[in-house]
mmCIF file of C-alpha atoms in Angstrom:
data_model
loop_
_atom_site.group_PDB
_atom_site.id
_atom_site.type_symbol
_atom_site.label_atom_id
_atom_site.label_comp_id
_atom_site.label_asym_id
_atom_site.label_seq_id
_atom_site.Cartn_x
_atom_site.Cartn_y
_atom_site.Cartn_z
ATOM 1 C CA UNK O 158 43.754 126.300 35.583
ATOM 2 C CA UNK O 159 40.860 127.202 33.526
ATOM 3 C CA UNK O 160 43.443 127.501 30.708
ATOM 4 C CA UNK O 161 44.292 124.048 30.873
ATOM 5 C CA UNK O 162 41.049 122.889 31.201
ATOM 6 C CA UNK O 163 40.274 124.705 27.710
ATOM 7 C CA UNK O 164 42.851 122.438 26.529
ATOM 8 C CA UNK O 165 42.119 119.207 27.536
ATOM 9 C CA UNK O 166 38.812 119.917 26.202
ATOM 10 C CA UNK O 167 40.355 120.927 22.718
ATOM 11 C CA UNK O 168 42.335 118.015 22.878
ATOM 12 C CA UNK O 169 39.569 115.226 24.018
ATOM 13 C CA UNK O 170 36.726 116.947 22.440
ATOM 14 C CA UNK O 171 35.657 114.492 19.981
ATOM 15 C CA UNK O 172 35.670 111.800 23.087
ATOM 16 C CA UNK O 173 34.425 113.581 25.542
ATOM 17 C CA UNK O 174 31.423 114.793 23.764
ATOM 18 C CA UNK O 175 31.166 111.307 22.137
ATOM 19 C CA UNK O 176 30.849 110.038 25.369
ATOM 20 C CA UNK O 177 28.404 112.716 26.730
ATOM 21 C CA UNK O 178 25.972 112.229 23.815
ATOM 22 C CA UNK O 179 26.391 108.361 24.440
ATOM 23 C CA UNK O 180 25.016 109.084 27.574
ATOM 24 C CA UNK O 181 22.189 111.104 26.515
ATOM 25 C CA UNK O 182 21.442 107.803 23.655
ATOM 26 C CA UNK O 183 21.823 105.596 26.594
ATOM 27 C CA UNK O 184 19.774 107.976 28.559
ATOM 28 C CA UNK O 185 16.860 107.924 25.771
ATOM 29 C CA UNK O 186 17.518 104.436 25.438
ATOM 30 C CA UNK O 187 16.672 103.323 28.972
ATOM 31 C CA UNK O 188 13.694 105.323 29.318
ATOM 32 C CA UNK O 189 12.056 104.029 26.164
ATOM 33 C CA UNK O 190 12.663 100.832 27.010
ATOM 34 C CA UNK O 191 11.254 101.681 31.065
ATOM 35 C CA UNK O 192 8.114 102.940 29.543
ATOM 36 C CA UNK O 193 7.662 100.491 26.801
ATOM 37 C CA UNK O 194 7.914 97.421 28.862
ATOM 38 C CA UNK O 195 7.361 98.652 32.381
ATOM 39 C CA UNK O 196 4.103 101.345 31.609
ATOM 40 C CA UNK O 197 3.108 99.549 28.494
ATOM 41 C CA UNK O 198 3.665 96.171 29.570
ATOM 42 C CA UNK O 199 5.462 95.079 26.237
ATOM 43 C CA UNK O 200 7.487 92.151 26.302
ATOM 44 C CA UNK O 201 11.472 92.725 26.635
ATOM 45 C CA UNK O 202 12.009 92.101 22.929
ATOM 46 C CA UNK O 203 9.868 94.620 21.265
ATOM 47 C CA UNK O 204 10.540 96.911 24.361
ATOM 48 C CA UNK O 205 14.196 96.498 23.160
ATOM 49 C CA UNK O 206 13.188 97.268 19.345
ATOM 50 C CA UNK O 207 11.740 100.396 19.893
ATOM 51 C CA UNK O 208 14.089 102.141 22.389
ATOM 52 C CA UNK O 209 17.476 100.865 20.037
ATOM 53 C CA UNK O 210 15.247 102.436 16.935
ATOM 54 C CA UNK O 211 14.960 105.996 18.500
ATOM 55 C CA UNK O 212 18.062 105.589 20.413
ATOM 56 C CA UNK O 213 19.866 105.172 17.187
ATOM 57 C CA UNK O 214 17.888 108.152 15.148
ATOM 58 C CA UNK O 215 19.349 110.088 18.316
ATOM 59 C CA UNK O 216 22.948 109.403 17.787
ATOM 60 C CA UNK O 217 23.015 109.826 14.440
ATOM 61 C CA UNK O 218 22.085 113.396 14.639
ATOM 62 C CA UNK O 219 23.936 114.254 17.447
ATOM 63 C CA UNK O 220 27.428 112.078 16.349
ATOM 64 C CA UNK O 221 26.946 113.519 12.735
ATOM 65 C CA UNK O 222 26.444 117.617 13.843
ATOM 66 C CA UNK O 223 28.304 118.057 17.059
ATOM 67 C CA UNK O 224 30.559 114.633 18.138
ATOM 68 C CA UNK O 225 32.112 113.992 14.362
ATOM 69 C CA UNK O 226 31.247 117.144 12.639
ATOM 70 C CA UNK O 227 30.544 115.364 9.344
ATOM 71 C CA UNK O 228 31.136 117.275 6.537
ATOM 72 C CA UNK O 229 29.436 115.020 3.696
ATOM 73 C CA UNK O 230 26.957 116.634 1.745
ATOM 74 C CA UNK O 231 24.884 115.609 -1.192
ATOM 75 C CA UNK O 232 22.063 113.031 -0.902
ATOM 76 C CA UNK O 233 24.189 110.361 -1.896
ATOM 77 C CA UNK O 234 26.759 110.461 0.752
ATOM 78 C CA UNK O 235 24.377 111.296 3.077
ATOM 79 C CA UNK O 236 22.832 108.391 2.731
ATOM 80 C CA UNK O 237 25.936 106.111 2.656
ATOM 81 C CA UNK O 238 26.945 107.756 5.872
ATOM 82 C CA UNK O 239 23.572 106.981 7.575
ATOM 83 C CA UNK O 240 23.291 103.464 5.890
ATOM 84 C CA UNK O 241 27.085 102.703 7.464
ATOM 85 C CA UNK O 242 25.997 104.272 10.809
ATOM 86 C CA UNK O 243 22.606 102.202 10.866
ATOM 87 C CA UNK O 244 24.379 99.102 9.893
ATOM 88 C CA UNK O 245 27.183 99.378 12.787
ATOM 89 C CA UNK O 246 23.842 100.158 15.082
ATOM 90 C CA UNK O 247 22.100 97.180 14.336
ATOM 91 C CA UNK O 248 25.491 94.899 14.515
ATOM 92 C CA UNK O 249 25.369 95.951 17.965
ATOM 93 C CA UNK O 250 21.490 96.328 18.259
ATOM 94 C CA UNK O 251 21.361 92.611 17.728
ATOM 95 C CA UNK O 252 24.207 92.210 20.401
ATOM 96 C CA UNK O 253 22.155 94.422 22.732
ATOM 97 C CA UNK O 254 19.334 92.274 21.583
ATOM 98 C CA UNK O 255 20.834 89.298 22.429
ATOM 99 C CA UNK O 256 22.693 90.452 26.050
ATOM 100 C CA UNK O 257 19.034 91.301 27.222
ATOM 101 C CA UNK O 258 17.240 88.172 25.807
ATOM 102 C CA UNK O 259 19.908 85.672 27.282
ATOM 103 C CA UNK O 260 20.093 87.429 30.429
ATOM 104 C CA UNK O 261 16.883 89.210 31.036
ATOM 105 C CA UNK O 262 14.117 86.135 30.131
ATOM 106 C CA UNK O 263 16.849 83.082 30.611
ATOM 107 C CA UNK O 264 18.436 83.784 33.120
ATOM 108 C CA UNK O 265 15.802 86.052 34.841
ATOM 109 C CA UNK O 266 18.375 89.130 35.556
ATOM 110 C CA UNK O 267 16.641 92.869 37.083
ATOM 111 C CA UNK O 268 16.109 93.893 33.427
ATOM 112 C CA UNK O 269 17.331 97.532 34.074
ATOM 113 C CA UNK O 270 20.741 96.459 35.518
ATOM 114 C CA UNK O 271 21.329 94.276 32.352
ATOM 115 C CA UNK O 272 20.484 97.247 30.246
ATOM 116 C CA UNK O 273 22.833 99.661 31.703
ATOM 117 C CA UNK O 274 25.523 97.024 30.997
ATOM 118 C CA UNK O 275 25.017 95.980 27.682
ATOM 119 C CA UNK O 276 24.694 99.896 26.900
ATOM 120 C CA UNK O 277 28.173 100.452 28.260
ATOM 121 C CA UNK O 278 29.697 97.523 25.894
ATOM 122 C CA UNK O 279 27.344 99.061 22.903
ATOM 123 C CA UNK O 280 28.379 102.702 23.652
ATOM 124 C CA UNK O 281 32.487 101.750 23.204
ATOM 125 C CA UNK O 282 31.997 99.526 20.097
ATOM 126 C CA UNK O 283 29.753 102.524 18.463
ATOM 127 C CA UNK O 284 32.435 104.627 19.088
ATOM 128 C CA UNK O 285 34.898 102.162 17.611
ATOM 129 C CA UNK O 286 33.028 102.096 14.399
ATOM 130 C CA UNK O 287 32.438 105.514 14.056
ATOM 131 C CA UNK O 288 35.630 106.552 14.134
ATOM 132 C CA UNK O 289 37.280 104.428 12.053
ATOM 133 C CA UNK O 290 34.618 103.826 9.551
ATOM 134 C CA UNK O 291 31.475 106.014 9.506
ATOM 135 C CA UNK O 292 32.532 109.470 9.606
ATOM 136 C CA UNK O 293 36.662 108.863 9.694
ATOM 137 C CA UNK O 294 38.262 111.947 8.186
ATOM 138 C CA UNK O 295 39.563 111.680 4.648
#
């Protein structure tokens, strides 16, 4: 049994902790946004801003050490790898953005149930993109 747990792991590893760390960026995610807009009393946009900005410097080091295992080196392709990643994050930043705008102060949603949904639809488009175009293997 515990044999062929070791290999489903092996096998799923990249998605499985892909979708573990997700959880912990959705995890930071939520809780920014809780205590920007709920303890600081920001509005839903900026609120929104701040958690996808550390939510994103989260992934980034977790996808690029332990989900992808990214072997670029050298400033340069450091930097294209984290320009790629940030410009997939904000294509669905904005979306995120725009899920909790239309829903949240239009259509007057619970703000926290919204969020957990839009981060679900974020979380399978990040993956998406990273695999195929930030850190694909060459």
């Amino acid at each position: 049994m515990l044999i062929r747990l070791k290999q489903l792991f092996i096998r799923y590893k990249e998605m499985i902790l892909y979708l573990f760390f997700g959880g912990c960026t959705t995890l930071v995610n939520i809780i920014v946004y809780y205590i920007c807009a709920h303890l600081l009393s920001l509005a839903t946009v900026p609120a929104t801003v701040i958690a996808w900005i550390l939510s994103v410097a989260f992934a980034y080091v977790t996808n690029r050490i332990y989900v992808f295992e990214s072997r670029s080196r050298g400033l340069a392709a450091i930097l294209r790898e984290i320009g790629a990643f940030v410009s997939c994050r904000l294509l669905t930043g904005v979306m995120d953005l725009a899920i909790m705008y239309i829903c949240v102060d239009l259509l007057h949603f619970n703000d926290l149930i919204i969020k957990i949904i839009s981060n679900i639809l974020v979380i399978v488009l990040n993956y998406i993109a990273s695999k195929l175009l930030i850190f694909r293997k060459k």
